[in-house]
Amino acid sequence: MKMKKRLPLHLFNWLMILGLFGLFSCVDDTSPTEALELTGQRMTYPLAEIGNSGVSGSAIFEEGEDGYTKVTLILNGTPENGVHPSHIHFNSAAEGGDIAISLMPVDGKSGVSTTLVNKSDDGTAINYNSLINFDGYINVHLSHGDLGTIVAQGDIGGNALAGDSKTYNLLEKAVPGISGTITFQKRVNGSTLATISLEGTPDGGSHPAHIHSNSAAEGGPIAISFAPVDGSTGVSTTIIETKDDGTTVSYEDIINMDGYVNVHLSTGDLGTIVAQADIGINELTDQFKTYSLSEKAVPGISGAITFKKRISGYTLATIQLDGTPDGGSHPAHIHYNTAAEGGGIAVSFNPVDGNTGMSMTTIRQTDAGNDLMYDDILGFDGYVNVHLSADQLGTIVAQGDIGQNELTGNTMVYSLNEKDVPGINGTITFSERVNGFALATIALDGTPNGGSHPAHIHANSAAEGGPIIFSFNSVDGSTGMSITNVEMLDSGEALNYSGLMNIDGYVNVHLSADQLGTIVGQGNIGSNN
């Protein structure tokens, strides 16, 4: 039997050393070294914690001589005995991609990995300038045995964030408790990282999300589709480079877009919106104006209309009423002139939903096609009517003056005393408008149902008597009310609120047009009070 010869111990040891040298020499272009001369050019990218790993840090790219780049990963939170494989991948982290360049594993004890890179894994040469413009991202894995668990991650090169960002609130809609934000972040290459973050989404759910054209109040087709929101995390991340039709779209295009975001309940129930936000030029500023909508023909229905200014200068009009019947639909409009005068329709709102009492409308122009901005509305000579239904437009359920017709809060009340008909008396109230004119409201008790009572301001005091100088709308006997806008005397001479406070006059309310000699209510006003 032939015996195998053993190598001398010293020769075995040398061969082992040479073998190890040969093993490391095959990756000599990616192994750490202090000999590389650096130019001073460097770029740092953040590596964010993934999945509550507790591991985060940064990747530093430094330009070296002869086409080399020194890539250093510095992490906090790595376990002391861990070894964490690391790679540069193609594409962005949101998109995912194959490994492009393998980096030295991160040592858990130090949290550091250093690699010299001059080519990709397929042998393609790559220098510093190529890397800092690379379409890629870095993954740091838990271990060689668990590459599927990413502990830290960061976009690099053209995918790195440029620092510009814009966040919009995604408000709760059809499903209580679901709301959050959408953040658009500009990348170095001009594209956009969109991150949706919602609270209250159900575990296991998947919520389609899109940017639509126009404002949410108007509605519009899908312009850009996001990756669905993961119900378990409430998060969706999407790289946006083009619209769904293939048109290139930049970060600047998105933050100036005429659009809104919808997040839907599911692919099978796109009609249920769980969160929504206007974006771009439709974003709301902090400027708004609210006007009261008072009860009219239907007891118990009243509320307010709020006009909010958009960045574009257009307006979101929100009507909110209490007391509307379930299932009802209530047309609403801005009319020209004051409510006391009446006037044609200037702007049509979306109907008020009786179930919610709400209507939301984006106003860009009048129904006639004339531009109408937020600032125009604040000075508009108009009023709002909300009607009972499309078939009963003559029944007004809520009404309010807006714009220059809004009341300032300054008022003066004068008594109208009983005269020729026992039991009829009341008051006349002059209320100042923003435009300086006045709303005159006569309120009488004891007027007969069905009656109509002419009323006027006369010159001089009631004791002296004098001719008519201003005519009010007649008092309705059934309600005892008359409402009139006061801008000028019957002669055409201007008469504003201040003028009324100092007028040499008195008010007469007559029994009827045929019985003007019978005075049912009378009171001195102005300087005669």
Coordinates of C-alpha atoms in Angstrom, one line a residue:
M1 CA 0.0 0.0 0.0
K2 CA 1.3 3.4 -1.2
M3 CA 1.4 6.0 1.5
K4 CA 0.5 9.7 0.7
K5 CA 3.3 12.2 1.4
R6 CA 2.5 15.1 3.7
L7 CA 3.8 18.6 2.8
P8 CA 6.2 20.1 5.3
L9 CA 4.3 22.3 7.7
H10 CA 6.2 25.5 6.7
L11 CA 5.4 24.9 3.0
F12 CA 1.7 24.2 3.8
N13 CA 1.4 27.5 5.7
W14 CA 3.0 29.4 2.7
L15 CA 0.5 27.9 0.3
M16 CA -2.4 28.8 2.5
I17 CA -1.2 32.4 2.6
L18 CA -0.8 32.5 -1.1
G19 CA -4.2 31.0 -1.6
L20 CA -5.8 33.6 0.6
F21 CA -3.9 36.3 -1.3
G22 CA -5.2 34.9 -4.5
L23 CA -8.8 34.9 -3.1
F24 CA -8.6 38.7 -2.2
S25 CA -6.7 39.6 -5.4
C26 CA -9.7 38.7 -7.5
V27 CA -11.6 41.6 -6.0
D28 CA -8.6 44.0 -5.7
D29 CA -10.6 46.7 -7.5
T30 CA -13.3 46.7 -4.9
S31 CA -11.3 46.0 -1.7
P32 CA -10.4 48.6 0.9
T33 CA -7.2 50.5 0.6
E34 CA -5.7 53.6 2.0
A35 CA -3.3 54.1 -0.9
L36 CA -5.9 55.7 -3.3
E37 CA -5.3 59.4 -3.9
L38 CA -8.5 61.4 -3.6
T39 CA -9.3 64.5 -5.6
G40 CA -11.5 66.1 -2.9
Q41 CA -14.7 65.7 -4.9
R42 CA -17.4 63.9 -2.8
M43 CA -21.1 63.3 -2.6
T44 CA -23.1 62.0 0.4
Y45 CA -26.4 60.2 0.2
P46 CA -28.6 59.3 3.2
L47 CA -29.4 55.7 3.9
A48 CA -32.8 55.5 5.6
E49 CA -34.0 52.9 8.1
I50 CA -36.2 50.2 6.5
G51 CA -38.8 48.2 8.4
N52 CA -38.0 49.5 11.9
S53 CA -34.6 48.0 11.6
G54 CA -33.0 50.7 13.7
V55 CA -30.2 50.9 11.1
S56 CA -29.5 54.1 9.2
G57 CA -26.6 56.2 8.0
S58 CA -25.0 57.5 4.8
A59 CA -23.1 56.6 1.7
I60 CA -20.1 58.7 0.8
F61 CA -18.8 58.7 -2.8
E62 CA -15.3 60.2 -3.1
E63 CA -13.5 60.7 -6.4
G64 CA -10.1 59.0 -6.7
E65 CA -7.4 58.8 -9.3
D66 CA -7.3 56.5 -12.3
G67 CA -11.1 56.3 -12.6
Y68 CA -11.7 54.9 -9.1
T69 CA -14.4 55.9 -6.6
K70 CA -14.2 55.3 -2.9
V71 CA -17.6 54.3 -1.6
T72 CA -17.9 54.3 2.1
L73 CA -21.0 53.2 4.0
I74 CA -21.3 54.5 7.5
L75 CA -24.3 53.0 9.5
N76 CA -25.6 53.4 13.0
G77 CA -27.5 50.6 14.8
T78 CA -25.8 47.5 13.2
P79 CA -25.4 44.6 15.6
E80 CA -21.8 44.0 16.8
N81 CA -21.5 40.5 15.2
G82 CA -23.5 41.3 12.1
V83 CA -22.3 41.2 8.5
H84 CA -24.5 43.1 6.1
P85 CA -24.2 42.6 2.3
S86 CA -24.6 45.8 0.3
H87 CA -25.1 46.6 -3.3
I88 CA -25.8 49.4 -5.8
H89 CA -29.0 48.5 -7.7
F90 CA -30.3 49.8 -11.0
N91 CA -33.3 52.2 -11.0
S92 CA -34.8 53.9 -8.0
A93 CA -35.7 52.3 -4.7
A94 CA -39.4 52.9 -5.4
E95 CA -39.1 51.0 -8.7
G96 CA -36.6 48.3 -7.7
G97 CA -33.9 46.8 -9.9
D98 CA -31.1 44.3 -10.3
I99 CA -27.7 44.5 -8.7
A100 CA -25.4 46.8 -10.6
I101 CA -22.3 46.9 -8.3
S102 CA -21.5 44.8 -5.3
L103 CA -20.0 46.6 -2.4
M104 CA -18.0 45.2 0.5
P105 CA -20.3 44.0 3.4
V106 CA -20.9 46.4 6.3
D107 CA -19.1 45.2 9.4
G108 CA -21.7 45.1 12.2
K109 CA -19.2 46.1 14.9
S110 CA -18.0 49.3 13.2
G111 CA -21.0 49.9 10.9
V112 CA -18.5 50.7 8.1
S113 CA -17.9 49.3 4.6
T114 CA -15.3 50.7 2.2
T115 CA -15.2 49.7 -1.5
L116 CA -13.1 51.0 -4.4
V117 CA -15.2 51.0 -7.5
N118 CA -14.1 51.4 -11.1
K119 CA -16.5 49.1 -12.9
S120 CA -19.9 47.5 -12.5
D121 CA -20.4 43.8 -11.8
D122 CA -20.6 43.1 -15.5
G123 CA -17.2 44.7 -16.2
T124 CA -18.5 48.0 -17.5
A125 CA -16.1 50.8 -16.6
I126 CA -17.7 53.4 -14.3
N127 CA -16.1 56.5 -12.8
Y128 CA -17.0 59.0 -10.2
N129 CA -19.0 61.3 -12.5
S130 CA -21.0 58.3 -13.8
L131 CA -21.8 57.2 -10.3
I132 CA -23.1 60.6 -9.1
N133 CA -25.4 60.6 -12.1
F134 CA -26.3 56.9 -11.9
D135 CA -29.9 55.8 -12.1
G136 CA -29.6 53.7 -8.9
Y137 CA -30.0 53.0 -5.2
I138 CA -28.2 51.2 -2.4
N139 CA -29.6 48.3 -0.4
V140 CA -28.0 47.1 2.8
H141 CA -29.2 43.6 3.7
L142 CA -29.7 41.9 7.1
S143 CA -27.3 39.0 6.3
H144 CA -26.0 36.7 3.6
G145 CA -28.6 34.3 4.7
D146 CA -31.4 36.8 4.6
L147 CA -30.9 39.1 1.6
G148 CA -34.7 39.6 1.4
T149 CA -34.6 41.7 4.5
I150 CA -33.4 45.3 3.8
V151 CA -32.2 47.2 6.9
A152 CA -31.2 50.5 5.1
Q153 CA -31.7 52.0 1.7
G154 CA -31.1 55.1 -0.2
D155 CA -31.4 56.5 -3.7
I156 CA -28.2 57.8 -5.3
G157 CA -27.0 59.6 -8.4
G158 CA -29.8 61.0 -10.5
N159 CA -32.4 59.6 -8.1
A160 CA -31.1 61.4 -5.1
L161 CA -33.4 64.1 -3.7
A162 CA -32.6 67.6 -4.7
G163 CA -34.1 69.1 -1.6
D164 CA -37.3 70.7 -3.0
S165 CA -40.5 69.2 -1.7
K166 CA -44.2 69.9 -1.4
T167 CA -46.7 68.3 1.0
Y168 CA -50.5 68.3 0.7
N169 CA -53.0 67.1 3.2
L170 CA -55.2 64.1 2.1
L171 CA -58.5 64.7 3.8
E172 CA -60.9 62.0 5.1
K173 CA -63.7 61.3 2.6
A174 CA -66.1 58.4 2.5
V175 CA -64.4 56.1 5.1
P176 CA -64.1 57.7 8.6
G177 CA -60.6 57.6 10.1
I178 CA -58.5 57.5 6.9
S179 CA -56.5 60.6 6.2
G180 CA -52.8 61.6 5.7
T181 CA -50.5 63.4 3.4
I182 CA -48.9 63.2 -0.1
T183 CA -45.4 64.5 -0.5
F184 CA -43.7 65.3 -3.8
Q185 CA -39.9 65.5 -3.7
K186 CA -37.7 66.7 -6.6
R187 CA -34.9 64.4 -7.7
V188 CA -31.6 65.5 -9.1
N189 CA -32.7 64.2 -12.5
G190 CA -35.8 66.4 -12.5
S191 CA -38.3 63.6 -11.9
T192 CA -40.4 63.3 -8.7
L193 CA -40.7 60.9 -5.8
A194 CA -44.3 60.8 -4.6
T195 CA -44.9 59.4 -1.1
I196 CA -48.5 58.8 0.2
S197 CA -48.7 58.2 3.9
L198 CA -52.1 57.4 5.4
E199 CA -53.4 56.6 8.8
G200 CA -56.3 54.3 9.4
T201 CA -56.0 52.0 6.3
P202 CA -57.0 48.4 7.0
D203 CA -54.3 45.7 7.1
G204 CA -54.1 43.8 3.9
G205 CA -55.9 46.4 1.9
S206 CA -54.6 47.9 -1.4
H207 CA -55.8 51.3 -2.3
P208 CA -55.4 52.6 -5.9
A209 CA -54.4 56.3 -6.1
H210 CA -54.2 58.8 -8.9
I211 CA -53.7 62.4 -9.8
H212 CA -56.8 63.7 -11.7
S213 CA -57.1 66.7 -13.9
N214 CA -59.0 69.8 -12.6
S215 CA -60.0 70.4 -8.9
A216 CA -61.7 67.8 -6.7
A217 CA -64.9 70.0 -6.7
E218 CA -65.0 69.8 -10.5
G219 CA -63.7 66.2 -11.1
G220 CA -61.7 65.1 -14.0
P221 CA -60.0 62.1 -15.7
I222 CA -56.9 60.3 -14.3
A223 CA -53.6 62.0 -15.4
I224 CA -51.1 60.1 -13.3
S225 CA -51.3 56.7 -11.5
F226 CA -49.5 56.0 -8.3
A227 CA -48.4 52.7 -6.9
P228 CA -51.3 51.5 -4.7
V229 CA -51.2 52.3 -1.1
D230 CA -50.4 49.3 1.1
G231 CA -53.1 49.1 3.7
S232 CA -50.8 47.4 6.2
T233 CA -48.3 50.3 6.2
G234 CA -50.5 53.1 4.7
V235 CA -47.6 54.0 2.4
S236 CA -47.2 54.2 -1.4
T237 CA -44.0 55.4 -3.1
T238 CA -43.9 56.2 -6.8
I239 CA -41.4 57.7 -9.2
I240 CA -43.1 60.1 -11.6
E241 CA -41.4 60.8 -14.9
T242 CA -44.4 60.9 -17.3
K243 CA -48.1 61.1 -17.2
D244 CA -50.1 58.0 -18.0
D245 CA -50.4 59.2 -21.6
G246 CA -46.6 59.2 -21.9
T247 CA -46.1 63.0 -21.7
T248 CA -43.0 64.0 -19.8
V249 CA -43.8 65.6 -16.4
S250 CA -41.3 67.3 -14.1
Y251 CA -41.5 68.2 -10.5
E252 CA -42.2 71.8 -11.4
D253 CA -45.1 70.6 -13.6
I254 CA -46.6 68.7 -10.7
I255 CA -46.5 71.5 -8.2
N256 CA -48.1 73.8 -10.7
M257 CA -50.6 71.2 -12.0
D258 CA -54.3 71.9 -12.3
G259 CA -55.1 68.6 -10.4
Y260 CA -56.2 66.7 -7.4
V261 CA -55.4 63.4 -5.7
N262 CA -57.8 60.6 -5.1
V263 CA -57.1 57.5 -3.0
H264 CA -59.7 54.8 -3.6
L265 CA -61.1 52.0 -1.3
S266 CA -60.0 49.2 -3.7
T267 CA -59.6 48.2 -7.3
G268 CA -63.1 46.8 -7.2
D269 CA -64.6 49.9 -5.6
L270 CA -63.0 52.9 -7.3
G271 CA -66.2 54.9 -6.6
T272 CA -65.4 55.1 -2.9
I273 CA -62.8 57.8 -2.2
V274 CA -61.1 57.3 1.1
A275 CA -58.8 60.4 1.0
Q276 CA -58.5 63.4 -1.3
A277 CA -56.5 66.6 -1.8
D278 CA -56.3 69.4 -4.3
I279 CA -52.7 70.0 -5.5
G280 CA -50.7 72.4 -7.6
I281 CA -52.6 75.6 -8.5
N282 CA -55.7 74.2 -6.8
E283 CA -54.0 74.2 -3.4
L284 CA -55.9 76.5 -1.0
T285 CA -54.3 79.5 0.5
D286 CA -55.1 80.7 4.0
Q287 CA -57.4 83.4 2.7
F288 CA -61.2 82.8 3.0
K289 CA -64.5 84.6 3.5
T290 CA -67.6 83.2 5.1
Y291 CA -71.2 84.6 4.7
S292 CA -74.3 83.6 6.5
L293 CA -77.1 81.9 4.6
S294 CA -80.3 82.7 6.6
E295 CA -83.5 80.7 6.8
K296 CA -86.1 81.7 4.2
A297 CA -89.2 79.7 3.1
V298 CA -88.5 76.4 4.8
P299 CA -88.1 76.6 8.6
G300 CA -85.0 75.1 10.1
I301 CA -82.7 75.3 7.0
S302 CA -79.8 77.7 7.3
G303 CA -76.0 77.7 7.2
A304 CA -73.1 79.5 5.6
I305 CA -71.1 79.7 2.4
T306 CA -67.3 79.9 2.5
F307 CA -65.2 81.1 -0.3
K308 CA -61.5 80.0 -0.1
K309 CA -58.8 81.4 -2.4
R310 CA -56.7 78.9 -4.4
I311 CA -53.0 79.6 -5.3
S312 CA -54.3 80.1 -8.9
G313 CA -56.5 83.0 -7.7
Y314 CA -59.7 80.9 -8.3
T315 CA -62.1 80.0 -5.6
L316 CA -63.4 77.0 -3.8
A317 CA -67.0 77.7 -2.7
T318 CA -68.3 75.5 0.1
I319 CA -72.0 75.6 1.1
Q320 CA -72.8 74.0 4.5
L321 CA -76.5 73.9 5.5
D322 CA -78.2 72.4 8.6
G323 CA -81.7 71.0 8.3
T324 CA -81.7 69.8 4.7
P325 CA -83.9 66.7 4.1
D326 CA -82.2 63.4 3.3
G327 CA -82.3 62.6 -0.4
G328 CA -82.8 66.2 -1.4
S329 CA -80.8 68.1 -4.0
H330 CA -80.9 71.9 -3.7
P331 CA -79.7 74.0 -6.6
A332 CA -77.7 77.1 -5.6
H333 CA -76.5 80.2 -7.3
I334 CA -74.9 83.6 -7.0
H335 CA -77.3 86.2 -8.3
Y336 CA -76.6 89.8 -9.3
N337 CA -77.5 92.7 -7.0
T338 CA -78.7 92.4 -3.4
A339 CA -81.2 89.8 -2.1
A340 CA -83.6 92.8 -1.4
E341 CA -83.4 93.8 -5.1
G342 CA -83.2 90.5 -6.8
G343 CA -81.3 89.7 -10.0
G344 CA -80.3 87.1 -12.6
I345 CA -78.0 84.2 -12.0
A346 CA -74.3 85.0 -12.2
V347 CA -72.7 81.7 -11.1
S348 CA -74.2 78.2 -10.6
F349 CA -72.9 76.0 -7.8
N350 CA -73.0 72.3 -7.6
P351 CA -76.3 71.4 -5.9
V352 CA -76.4 71.0 -2.2
D353 CA -76.6 67.3 -1.1
G354 CA -79.6 67.0 1.3
N355 CA -77.9 64.1 3.1
T356 CA -74.8 66.1 4.0
G357 CA -76.0 69.7 3.6
M358 CA -72.9 70.3 1.5
S359 CA -71.9 71.6 -1.9
M360 CA -68.4 72.2 -3.1
T361 CA -67.7 74.2 -6.3
T362 CA -64.6 75.6 -8.0
I363 CA -65.4 79.0 -9.4
R364 CA -63.3 80.2 -12.3
Q365 CA -65.8 82.3 -14.2
T366 CA -69.4 83.4 -14.3
D367 CA -72.0 81.3 -16.2
A368 CA -71.6 83.9 -19.0
G369 CA -67.9 83.0 -19.4
N370 CA -66.4 86.1 -17.7
D371 CA -63.4 85.5 -15.5
L372 CA -64.3 85.6 -11.8
M373 CA -61.4 85.5 -9.3
Y374 CA -61.5 85.2 -5.5
D375 CA -60.8 88.9 -5.1
D376 CA -63.6 89.7 -7.5
I377 CA -66.1 87.7 -5.4
L378 CA -65.1 89.7 -2.2
G379 CA -66.2 92.8 -4.1
F380 CA -69.1 91.3 -6.0
D381 CA -72.5 93.0 -6.1
G382 CA -74.4 89.8 -5.4
Y383 CA -76.2 87.4 -3.2
V384 CA -76.6 83.6 -2.8
N385 CA -79.9 81.7 -3.2
V386 CA -80.3 78.0 -2.3
H387 CA -83.5 76.5 -3.7
L388 CA -85.8 73.7 -2.5
S389 CA -85.3 71.7 -5.7
A390 CA -84.8 71.9 -9.4
D391 CA -88.6 71.8 -9.8
Q392 CA -89.3 74.3 -7.1
L393 CA -86.8 77.1 -7.8
G394 CA -89.3 79.6 -6.6
T395 CA -88.9 78.3 -3.0
I396 CA -85.8 79.7 -1.4
V397 CA -84.5 77.7 1.6
A398 CA -81.5 79.8 2.4
Q399 CA -80.2 83.2 1.3
G400 CA -77.4 85.6 2.0
D401 CA -75.8 88.8 0.6
I402 CA -72.1 88.5 -0.4
G403 CA -69.3 90.7 -1.6
Q404 CA -69.9 94.4 -1.4
N405 CA -73.4 93.7 -0.1
E406 CA -72.2 92.1 3.1
L407 CA -73.3 93.8 6.3
T408 CA -70.6 95.5 8.4
G409 CA -72.4 95.1 11.7
N410 CA -73.2 98.7 12.1
T411 CA -77.0 99.2 12.5
M412 CA -79.5 101.7 13.7
V413 CA -83.0 100.8 14.8
Y414 CA -86.0 103.2 14.9
S415 CA -89.4 102.6 16.3
L416 CA -92.5 102.7 14.1
N417 CA -95.3 103.6 16.3
E418 CA -99.0 102.7 16.1
K419 CA -101.1 105.3 14.2
D420 CA -104.5 105.0 12.6
V421 CA -104.9 101.2 13.0
P422 CA -104.7 99.9 16.5
G423 CA -102.3 97.0 17.1
I424 CA -99.9 97.7 14.2
N425 CA -96.4 98.8 15.2
G426 CA -92.8 97.7 14.9
T427 CA -89.4 98.9 13.9
I428 CA -87.2 99.9 10.9
T429 CA -83.6 98.8 11.0
F430 CA -80.8 100.3 8.8
S431 CA -77.8 98.0 8.4
E432 CA -74.6 99.3 6.8
R433 CA -73.1 97.3 3.9
V434 CA -69.4 97.0 3.0
N435 CA -70.0 99.3 0.0
G436 CA -71.4 102.0 2.3
F437 CA -75.0 101.6 1.3
A438 CA -77.8 100.3 3.6
L439 CA -80.2 97.4 4.0
A440 CA -83.5 98.7 5.4
T441 CA -85.7 96.1 7.2
I442 CA -89.2 97.0 8.3
A443 CA -90.7 94.5 10.8
L444 CA -94.3 95.1 11.9
D445 CA -96.6 93.2 14.3
G446 CA -100.3 93.1 13.7
T447 CA -100.5 93.5 9.9
P448 CA -103.4 91.6 8.3
N449 CA -102.7 88.5 6.3
G450 CA -102.6 89.2 2.5
G451 CA -102.1 92.9 3.0
S452 CA -99.5 95.0 1.2
H453 CA -98.4 98.2 2.9
P454 CA -96.5 100.9 1.0
A455 CA -93.8 102.6 3.0
H456 CA -91.6 105.7 2.5
I457 CA -89.1 108.1 3.9
H458 CA -90.6 111.6 4.0
A459 CA -88.7 114.9 4.3
N460 CA -88.8 116.8 7.6
S461 CA -90.1 115.4 10.9
A462 CA -93.4 113.5 11.3
A463 CA -94.8 116.5 13.2
E464 CA -94.0 118.8 10.3
G465 CA -94.9 116.5 7.5
G466 CA -93.2 116.5 4.1
P467 CA -93.1 114.9 0.6
I468 CA -91.8 111.3 -0.1
I469 CA -88.1 111.2 -0.8
F470 CA -87.5 107.4 -0.8
S471 CA -89.8 104.5 -1.4
F472 CA -89.3 101.1 0.3
N473 CA -90.5 97.8 -0.9
S474 CA -94.0 97.3 0.4
V475 CA -94.5 95.6 3.7
D476 CA -96.0 92.0 3.3
G477 CA -99.0 91.9 5.6
S478 CA -98.6 88.1 6.1
T479 CA -95.1 88.4 7.4
G480 CA -95.0 92.1 8.5
M481 CA -91.7 92.4 6.7
S482 CA -90.2 94.6 4.0
I483 CA -86.5 94.5 2.9
T484 CA -85.1 97.2 0.7
N485 CA -81.6 98.1 -0.5
V486 CA -80.9 101.8 0.0
E487 CA -78.5 103.5 -2.4
M488 CA -80.2 106.7 -3.6
L489 CA -83.3 108.8 -3.1
D490 CA -86.2 108.6 -5.5
S491 CA -84.7 111.7 -7.2
G492 CA -81.5 109.8 -8.0
E493 CA -79.4 111.6 -5.4
A494 CA -77.0 109.3 -3.6
L495 CA -78.0 108.1 -0.1
N496 CA -75.7 105.8 1.9
Y497 CA -75.8 104.6 5.5
S498 CA -74.1 107.6 6.8
G499 CA -76.6 109.8 5.1
L500 CA -79.5 107.9 6.6
M501 CA -78.0 108.4 10.1
N502 CA -78.2 112.2 9.6
I503 CA -81.3 112.5 7.3
D504 CA -84.0 115.1 8.1
G505 CA -86.9 112.7 7.7
Y506 CA -89.4 110.2 9.0
V507 CA -91.0 106.9 7.9
N508 CA -94.6 106.3 7.1
V509 CA -96.1 102.9 6.5
H510 CA -99.6 103.1 4.8
L511 CA -102.6 100.8 5.0
S512 CA -102.6 100.1 1.3
A513 CA -101.9 101.7 -2.1
D514 CA -105.5 102.8 -2.3
Q515 CA -105.5 104.1 1.3
L516 CA -102.2 106.1 1.5
G517 CA -104.0 108.5 3.9
T518 CA -104.2 105.8 6.5
I519 CA -100.9 105.5 8.4
V520 CA -100.4 102.2 10.2
G521 CA -96.8 102.9 11.5
Q522 CA -94.7 106.0 11.8
G523 CA -91.3 107.0 13.2
N524 CA -88.8 109.8 13.0
I525 CA -85.3 108.9 11.8
G526 CA -81.9 110.4 11.4
S527 CA -81.5 113.9 12.8
N528 CA -85.2 113.9 13.9
N529 CA -84.9 110.8 16.1

